[in-house]
Amino acid sequence: MQQSAVPRCAILSGEARESLAVRQREFLTLLGSAAVAWPLAARAQQAAMPVVGWLNSETPRGYAPMVAAFRQGLSEAGFVESRNVAIEYRWAEGQNDRLPALAAELVHRQVAVIAAAGTPSALAAKAATTTIPIIFSTASNPVAEGLVASLNRPGGNATGVTNLGTELVQKQVDMLHQMVPKATVIAALVNPTDPALAGPATKDAQAAGRTLGLQIHIIQASTERDIDAAFATLVKVGADGLVICPDAFLFSRRGQIAALAIRHTMPAIYYFREFSAVGGLMSYASALPTAIAWLASTPGESSRASGRATCRSSSPPRSS
């Protein structure tokens, strides 16, 4: 089955650590428009209703706002679910080990494109097919994870956007310390089932601790019960503040985490503004207006795309 060429897209890099106010909902909207812009327009005449595969490590409930944003992106590209495009949803329900099988289902379904939200989903999709186009979103470095060959020329069948969220952890620790200057013990919450994010986040949190003279405790959580236990651990170790590191599962449990932080009067910094929207104290991560503006041109450019894929690397402007 012949696939259409990969369009250019934006992958954020460089000074992302210096930008504020993440807008992940807009990001997923972009992902939706990019997904259809690439293969669906080229294949519209080949099928009565092209199919997009959605692959995510979490639950429909936890990611409902992101799915709505994805549908909005499809709509802006001229595709409305159940009218002229179908979406096959695959949710791992917090079990990353299910992702390879779910990705294989989408490949067997012969979807036109796979939209993989999150690093584990993107890696599973990448391993499942070398022909079906993959549009991914990730908070990690896509080159280091093997998703693309380089930022300028991703190659292969995958392209997407990253906010390099793991590279912001040191700054988040610093900001939390500025907010609580008498703090000596800071905890960082990570999901051990997502090593692509947990590993770099742990390393950067510990590096920040050495720079600032702080004791850093790494606390792991991969289930709702783990999150409750994590806050009990915070009390035991005498943590003065908490950094919530990038992760799809932790994002899906943002309400629980923010509520527990309030209950334990624990100053905490988060990586997406959606945490603040449900009661979180503050968030810090990269803004995406540059990527949004550039990816908005993708639908028109994709109809002319040919040959090797290229991926523009850009640094977002400061936003607050």
Tab-separated table of C-alpha atoms in Angstrom:
chain	number	residue	atom	x	y	z
A	1	MET	CA	0.000	0.000	0.000
A	2	GLN	CA	1.555	3.253	-1.115
A	3	GLN	CA	1.735	6.070	1.401
A	4	SER	CA	1.825	9.781	0.721
A	5	ALA	CA	4.896	11.871	1.423
A	6	VAL	CA	5.714	13.217	4.850
A	7	PRO	CA	5.106	16.958	5.237
A	8	ARG	CA	7.304	19.381	7.063
A	9	CYS	CA	6.420	20.028	10.673
A	10	ALA	CA	7.792	21.808	13.722
A	11	ILE	CA	9.710	20.227	16.566
A	12	LEU	CA	10.456	22.620	19.393
A	13	SER	CA	14.001	22.745	20.732
A	14	GLY	CA	16.612	25.081	22.141
A	15	GLU	CA	15.256	27.700	24.523
A	16	ALA	CA	12.042	25.897	25.438
A	17	ARG	CA	13.153	25.833	29.061
A	18	GLU	CA	12.797	29.641	29.173
A	19	SER	CA	9.145	29.763	28.117
A	20	LEU	CA	6.052	29.810	30.290
A	21	ALA	CA	2.420	28.716	30.119
A	22	VAL	CA	2.020	25.475	28.228
A	23	ARG	CA	-1.099	25.088	26.118
A	24	GLN	CA	-1.302	21.361	25.491
A	25	ARG	CA	-4.882	21.595	24.271
A	26	GLU	CA	-3.764	23.811	21.405
A	27	PHE	CA	-0.932	21.392	20.823
A	28	LEU	CA	-3.314	18.455	20.333
A	29	THR	CA	-5.448	20.613	18.073
A	30	LEU	CA	-2.380	21.091	15.910
A	31	LEU	CA	-1.705	17.396	15.989
A	32	GLY	CA	-5.187	16.740	14.689
A	33	SER	CA	-4.858	19.128	11.768
A	34	ALA	CA	-1.388	17.779	10.953
A	35	ALA	CA	-2.656	14.206	11.009
A	36	VAL	CA	-5.254	14.749	8.348
A	37	ALA	CA	-3.178	17.170	6.325
A	38	TRP	CA	-0.552	14.572	5.594
A	39	PRO	CA	-2.166	11.370	4.292
A	40	LEU	CA	-5.910	11.895	4.320
A	41	ALA	CA	-6.117	14.587	1.682
A	42	ALA	CA	-4.038	12.465	-0.670
A	43	ARG	CA	-6.144	9.385	-0.007
A	44	ALA	CA	-9.600	10.957	0.083
A	45	GLN	CA	-10.325	9.676	-3.406
A	46	GLN	CA	-9.165	6.179	-2.496
A	47	ALA	CA	-11.655	5.562	0.306
A	48	ALA	CA	-15.155	6.742	1.053
A	49	MET	CA	-14.144	7.523	4.629
A	50	PRO	CA	-10.442	7.533	5.586
A	51	VAL	CA	-9.560	6.255	9.036
A	52	VAL	CA	-7.301	7.907	11.606
A	53	GLY	CA	-5.834	5.752	14.349
A	54	TRP	CA	-5.570	7.350	17.798
A	55	LEU	CA	-3.094	5.682	20.173
A	56	ASN	CA	-2.786	6.759	23.798
A	57	SER	CA	-1.407	5.187	26.958
A	58	GLU	CA	-4.151	6.523	29.197
A	59	THR	CA	-7.953	6.560	29.494
A	60	PRO	CA	-10.661	8.353	27.489
A	61	ARG	CA	-11.843	10.133	30.629
A	62	GLY	CA	-8.423	11.460	31.589
A	63	TYR	CA	-7.734	12.724	28.079
A	64	ALA	CA	-11.213	13.941	27.137
A	65	PRO	CA	-10.077	17.590	26.644
A	66	MET	CA	-7.245	16.444	24.395
A	67	VAL	CA	-9.537	14.291	22.268
A	68	ALA	CA	-11.854	17.288	21.874
A	69	ALA	CA	-8.878	19.368	20.744
A	70	PHE	CA	-7.836	16.658	18.303
A	71	ARG	CA	-11.303	16.592	16.790
A	72	GLN	CA	-11.184	20.363	16.513
A	73	GLY	CA	-7.942	20.080	14.570
A	74	LEU	CA	-9.541	17.571	12.228
A	75	SER	CA	-12.494	19.892	11.748
A	76	GLU	CA	-10.256	22.846	10.923
A	77	ALA	CA	-8.611	20.690	8.265
A	78	GLY	CA	-12.043	19.906	6.787
A	79	PHE	CA	-12.665	16.519	8.380
A	80	VAL	CA	-15.555	15.810	10.755
A	81	GLU	CA	-15.674	12.540	12.655
A	82	SER	CA	-18.329	10.128	11.359
A	83	ARG	CA	-19.090	12.451	8.449
A	84	ASN	CA	-16.028	12.208	6.234
A	85	VAL	CA	-13.424	10.644	8.519
A	86	ALA	CA	-13.473	7.809	11.046
A	87	ILE	CA	-11.309	7.587	14.155
A	88	GLU	CA	-10.218	4.279	15.629
A	89	TYR	CA	-9.398	4.861	19.312
A	90	ARG	CA	-6.986	2.639	21.184
A	91	TRP	CA	-6.454	3.305	24.900
A	92	ALA	CA	-3.933	1.406	27.032
A	93	GLU	CA	-5.764	2.360	30.247
A	94	GLY	CA	-2.508	3.212	32.008
A	95	GLN	CA	-0.806	-0.065	31.001
A	96	ASN	CA	2.054	0.813	28.679
A	97	ASP	CA	2.782	-2.854	28.007
A	98	ARG	CA	-0.508	-3.004	26.071
A	99	LEU	CA	0.594	-0.372	23.563
A	100	PRO	CA	2.450	-2.690	21.131
A	101	ALA	CA	-0.647	-4.859	20.677
A	102	LEU	CA	-2.885	-1.824	20.301
A	103	ALA	CA	-0.548	-0.328	17.704
A	104	ALA	CA	-0.575	-3.638	15.840
A	105	GLU	CA	-4.383	-3.503	15.779
A	106	LEU	CA	-4.277	-0.120	14.083
A	107	VAL	CA	-1.782	-1.380	11.538
A	108	HIS	CA	-4.001	-4.390	10.820
A	109	ARG	CA	-6.932	-2.015	10.463
A	110	GLN	CA	-4.880	-0.245	7.749
A	111	VAL	CA	-5.539	3.223	9.103
A	112	ALA	CA	-4.384	6.139	6.975
A	113	VAL	CA	-2.327	7.681	9.786
A	114	ILE	CA	-1.577	6.994	13.443
A	115	ALA	CA	-1.782	9.902	15.879
A	116	ALA	CA	0.340	8.868	18.861
A	117	ALA	CA	-0.037	11.082	21.926
A	118	GLY	CA	2.883	10.643	24.302
A	119	THR	CA	6.303	9.032	24.072
A	120	PRO	CA	5.274	5.422	24.894
A	121	SER	CA	2.506	5.576	22.271
A	122	ALA	CA	4.850	7.053	19.674
A	123	LEU	CA	7.491	4.389	20.295
A	124	ALA	CA	4.899	1.613	20.028
A	125	ALA	CA	3.564	3.022	16.764
A	126	LYS	CA	7.085	3.431	15.382
A	127	ALA	CA	7.877	-0.209	16.180
A	128	ALA	CA	4.627	-1.432	14.626
A	129	THR	CA	4.956	0.045	11.136
A	130	THR	CA	7.451	1.550	8.741
A	131	THR	CA	4.863	2.512	6.126
A	132	ILE	CA	1.829	4.048	7.816
A	133	PRO	CA	2.499	7.734	8.610
A	134	ILE	CA	2.822	8.568	12.315
A	135	ILE	CA	2.165	11.991	13.831
A	136	PHE	CA	3.402	12.146	17.421
A	137	SER	CA	3.474	14.445	20.411
A	138	THR	CA	6.110	13.971	23.081
A	139	ALA	CA	7.747	15.733	26.001
A	140	SER	CA	11.049	13.949	25.418
A	141	ASN	CA	13.772	14.378	22.810
A	142	PRO	CA	12.497	12.552	19.689
A	143	VAL	CA	16.023	12.065	18.331
A	144	ALA	CA	17.298	10.503	21.554
A	145	GLU	CA	14.258	8.226	21.671
A	146	GLY	CA	14.782	7.054	18.103
A	147	LEU	CA	11.521	8.503	16.799
A	148	VAL	CA	13.274	10.616	14.166
A	149	ALA	CA	16.759	10.669	12.685
A	150	SER	CA	17.226	14.381	13.334
A	151	LEU	CA	15.198	17.494	14.020
A	152	ASN	CA	15.875	18.956	10.582
A	153	ARG	CA	15.318	15.724	8.642
A	154	PRO	CA	13.245	13.228	10.618
A	155	GLY	CA	13.202	10.653	7.807
A	156	GLY	CA	11.126	7.493	7.910
A	157	ASN	CA	7.385	7.609	8.461
A	158	ALA	CA	7.195	9.600	11.712
A	159	THR	CA	7.101	13.309	12.438
A	160	GLY	CA	5.610	15.485	15.137
A	161	VAL	CA	6.099	18.047	17.860
A	162	THR	CA	7.909	17.975	21.190
A	163	ASN	CA	7.865	20.538	23.975
A	164	LEU	CA	11.025	18.956	25.472
A	165	GLY	CA	9.282	18.946	28.835
A	166	THR	CA	11.953	16.862	30.539
A	167	GLU	CA	14.485	19.633	29.912
A	168	LEU	CA	12.377	22.016	32.011
A	169	VAL	CA	12.652	20.060	35.250
A	170	GLN	CA	15.785	21.862	36.462
A	171	LYS	CA	14.084	25.212	35.948
A	172	GLN	CA	10.967	23.954	37.719
A	173	VAL	CA	13.030	22.953	40.747
A	174	ASP	CA	14.662	26.377	40.714
A	175	MET	CA	11.315	28.177	40.503
A	176	LEU	CA	9.895	26.094	43.336
A	177	HIS	CA	12.928	26.945	45.446
A	178	GLN	CA	12.436	30.628	44.706
A	179	MET	CA	8.829	30.334	45.850
A	180	VAL	CA	9.845	28.445	49.007
A	181	PRO	CA	13.347	29.846	49.701
A	182	LYS	CA	13.698	28.057	53.047
A	183	ALA	CA	13.103	24.673	51.432
A	184	THR	CA	15.836	22.083	51.901
A	185	VAL	CA	14.011	18.973	50.713
A	186	ILE	CA	12.249	18.794	47.338
A	187	ALA	CA	10.452	15.754	45.946
A	188	ALA	CA	9.949	14.912	42.286
A	189	LEU	CA	7.066	12.690	41.222
A	190	VAL	CA	7.736	10.441	38.198
A	191	ASN	CA	6.057	7.478	36.521
A	192	PRO	CA	8.549	4.579	36.374
A	193	THR	CA	6.606	2.832	33.575
A	194	ASP	CA	7.633	5.632	31.197
A	195	PRO	CA	11.450	5.552	31.406
A	196	ALA	CA	11.825	7.855	28.389
A	197	LEU	CA	10.452	10.649	30.561
A	198	ALA	CA	11.185	9.424	34.079
A	199	GLY	CA	14.894	8.874	33.433
A	200	PRO	CA	15.789	12.352	32.122
A	201	ALA	CA	13.444	14.030	34.624
A	202	THR	CA	15.107	12.201	37.527
A	203	LYS	CA	18.577	13.119	36.287
A	204	ASP	CA	17.678	16.790	35.832
A	205	ALA	CA	15.937	17.059	39.205
A	206	GLN	CA	18.990	15.631	40.940
A	207	ALA	CA	21.284	17.975	38.998
A	208	ALA	CA	19.196	20.940	40.100
A	209	GLY	CA	19.377	19.720	43.683
A	210	ARG	CA	23.165	19.641	43.576
A	211	THR	CA	23.302	23.132	42.095
A	212	LEU	CA	20.921	24.619	44.663
A	213	GLY	CA	22.110	22.599	47.652
A	214	LEU	CA	18.781	20.784	47.982
A	215	GLN	CA	18.031	17.224	48.961
A	216	ILE	CA	16.011	15.628	46.146
A	217	HIS	CA	13.698	12.675	46.755
A	218	ILE	CA	12.442	10.813	43.669
A	219	ILE	CA	8.993	9.365	44.300
A	220	GLN	CA	7.392	6.962	41.848
A	221	ALA	CA	3.725	6.515	40.989
A	222	SER	CA	2.058	4.553	38.205
A	223	THR	CA	-1.394	3.936	39.719
A	224	GLU	CA	-3.976	5.991	41.581
A	225	ARG	CA	-3.093	4.146	44.780
A	226	ASP	CA	0.587	4.967	44.227
A	227	ILE	CA	-0.280	8.667	44.105
A	228	ASP	CA	-1.999	8.477	47.502
A	229	ALA	CA	1.023	6.631	48.884
A	230	ALA	CA	3.367	9.191	47.331
A	231	PHE	CA	1.905	12.009	49.389
A	232	ALA	CA	2.245	9.921	52.531
A	233	THR	CA	5.912	9.504	51.624
A	234	LEU	CA	6.258	13.270	51.165
A	235	VAL	CA	5.258	13.729	54.775
A	236	LYS	CA	7.678	11.061	55.979
A	237	VAL	CA	10.691	12.543	54.188
A	238	GLY	CA	9.781	16.086	55.260
A	239	ALA	CA	9.460	17.450	51.732
A	240	ASP	CA	9.090	21.230	51.492
A	241	GLY	CA	7.864	21.169	47.890
A	242	LEU	CA	6.941	18.909	45.002
A	243	VAL	CA	7.732	18.880	41.276
A	244	ILE	CA	5.333	16.930	39.071
A	245	CYS	CA	7.410	15.631	36.166
A	246	PRO	CA	6.057	15.178	32.620
A	247	ASP	CA	4.012	12.027	32.088
A	248	ALA	CA	0.724	11.049	30.451
A	249	PHE	CA	-0.539	9.092	33.465
A	250	LEU	CA	0.241	11.881	35.928
A	251	PHE	CA	-1.497	14.322	33.596
A	252	SER	CA	-4.590	12.123	33.518
A	253	ARG	CA	-4.660	12.182	37.351
A	254	ARG	CA	-4.146	15.954	37.597
A	255	GLY	CA	-7.297	16.455	39.669
A	256	GLN	CA	-6.259	13.872	42.246
A	257	ILE	CA	-2.720	15.230	42.467
A	258	ALA	CA	-3.760	18.877	42.796
A	259	ALA	CA	-6.337	17.992	45.468
A	260	LEU	CA	-3.792	16.024	47.490
A	261	ALA	CA	-1.276	18.861	47.263
A	262	ILE	CA	-3.875	21.240	48.656
A	263	ARG	CA	-4.892	18.805	51.388
A	264	HIS	CA	-1.273	18.381	52.488
A	265	THR	CA	-0.504	22.109	52.031
A	266	MET	CA	2.329	21.048	49.741
A	267	PRO	CA	3.723	23.738	47.413
A	268	ALA	CA	3.909	22.127	43.985
A	269	ILE	CA	4.869	23.073	40.462
A	270	TYR	CA	3.363	21.331	37.448
A	271	TYR	CA	4.268	21.144	33.777
A	272	PHE	CA	0.918	21.913	32.096
A	273	ARG	CA	-1.542	24.718	32.760
A	274	GLU	CA	-4.375	22.156	33.006
A	275	PHE	CA	-3.020	21.287	36.478
A	276	SER	CA	-3.490	24.886	37.560
A	277	ALA	CA	-6.992	24.853	36.100
A	278	VAL	CA	-7.985	22.140	38.604
A	279	GLY	CA	-6.386	23.815	41.625
A	280	GLY	CA	-2.646	23.368	41.128
A	281	LEU	CA	-0.465	26.175	42.484
A	282	MET	CA	1.582	26.969	39.365
A	283	SER	CA	2.860	25.466	36.130
A	284	TYR	CA	5.910	26.025	33.990
A	285	ALA	CA	6.706	24.623	30.579
A	286	SER	CA	7.176	25.696	26.976
A	287	ALA	CA	4.732	27.864	25.070
A	288	LEU	CA	3.867	26.707	21.581
A	289	PRO	CA	2.768	29.754	19.505
A	290	THR	CA	5.633	29.358	17.039
A	291	ALA	CA	4.767	25.740	16.341
A	292	ILE	CA	1.078	26.581	16.157
A	293	ALA	CA	1.633	29.323	13.591
A	294	TRP	CA	3.945	27.171	11.512
A	295	LEU	CA	1.916	23.974	11.621
A	296	ALA	CA	-1.162	25.954	10.584
A	297	SER	CA	0.412	26.087	7.109
A	298	THR	CA	0.841	22.314	6.970
A	299	PRO	CA	-2.457	21.489	5.205
A	300	GLY	CA	-1.602	23.633	2.205
A	301	GLU	CA	2.016	22.557	2.056
A	302	SER	CA	1.264	18.855	2.426
A	303	SER	CA	-0.593	18.739	-0.860
A	304	ARG	CA	2.677	19.696	-2.548
A	305	ALA	CA	4.986	17.634	-0.323
A	306	SER	CA	7.247	15.126	-2.004
A	307	GLY	CA	10.542	13.347	-1.481
A	308	ARG	CA	12.337	13.339	1.850
A	309	ALA	CA	10.638	14.596	4.959
A	310	THR	CA	11.933	17.707	6.608
A	311	CYS	CA	11.187	18.929	10.077
A	312	ARG	CA	11.762	22.524	11.076
A	313	SER	CA	13.271	23.109	14.500
A	314	SER	CA	12.218	26.254	16.301
A	315	SER	CA	12.519	27.901	19.684
A	316	PRO	CA	9.313	29.303	21.165
A	317	PRO	CA	9.118	32.918	22.310
A	318	ARG	CA	8.682	33.740	25.962
A	319	SER	CA	5.100	33.722	27.147
A	320	SER	CA	3.477	34.263	30.519
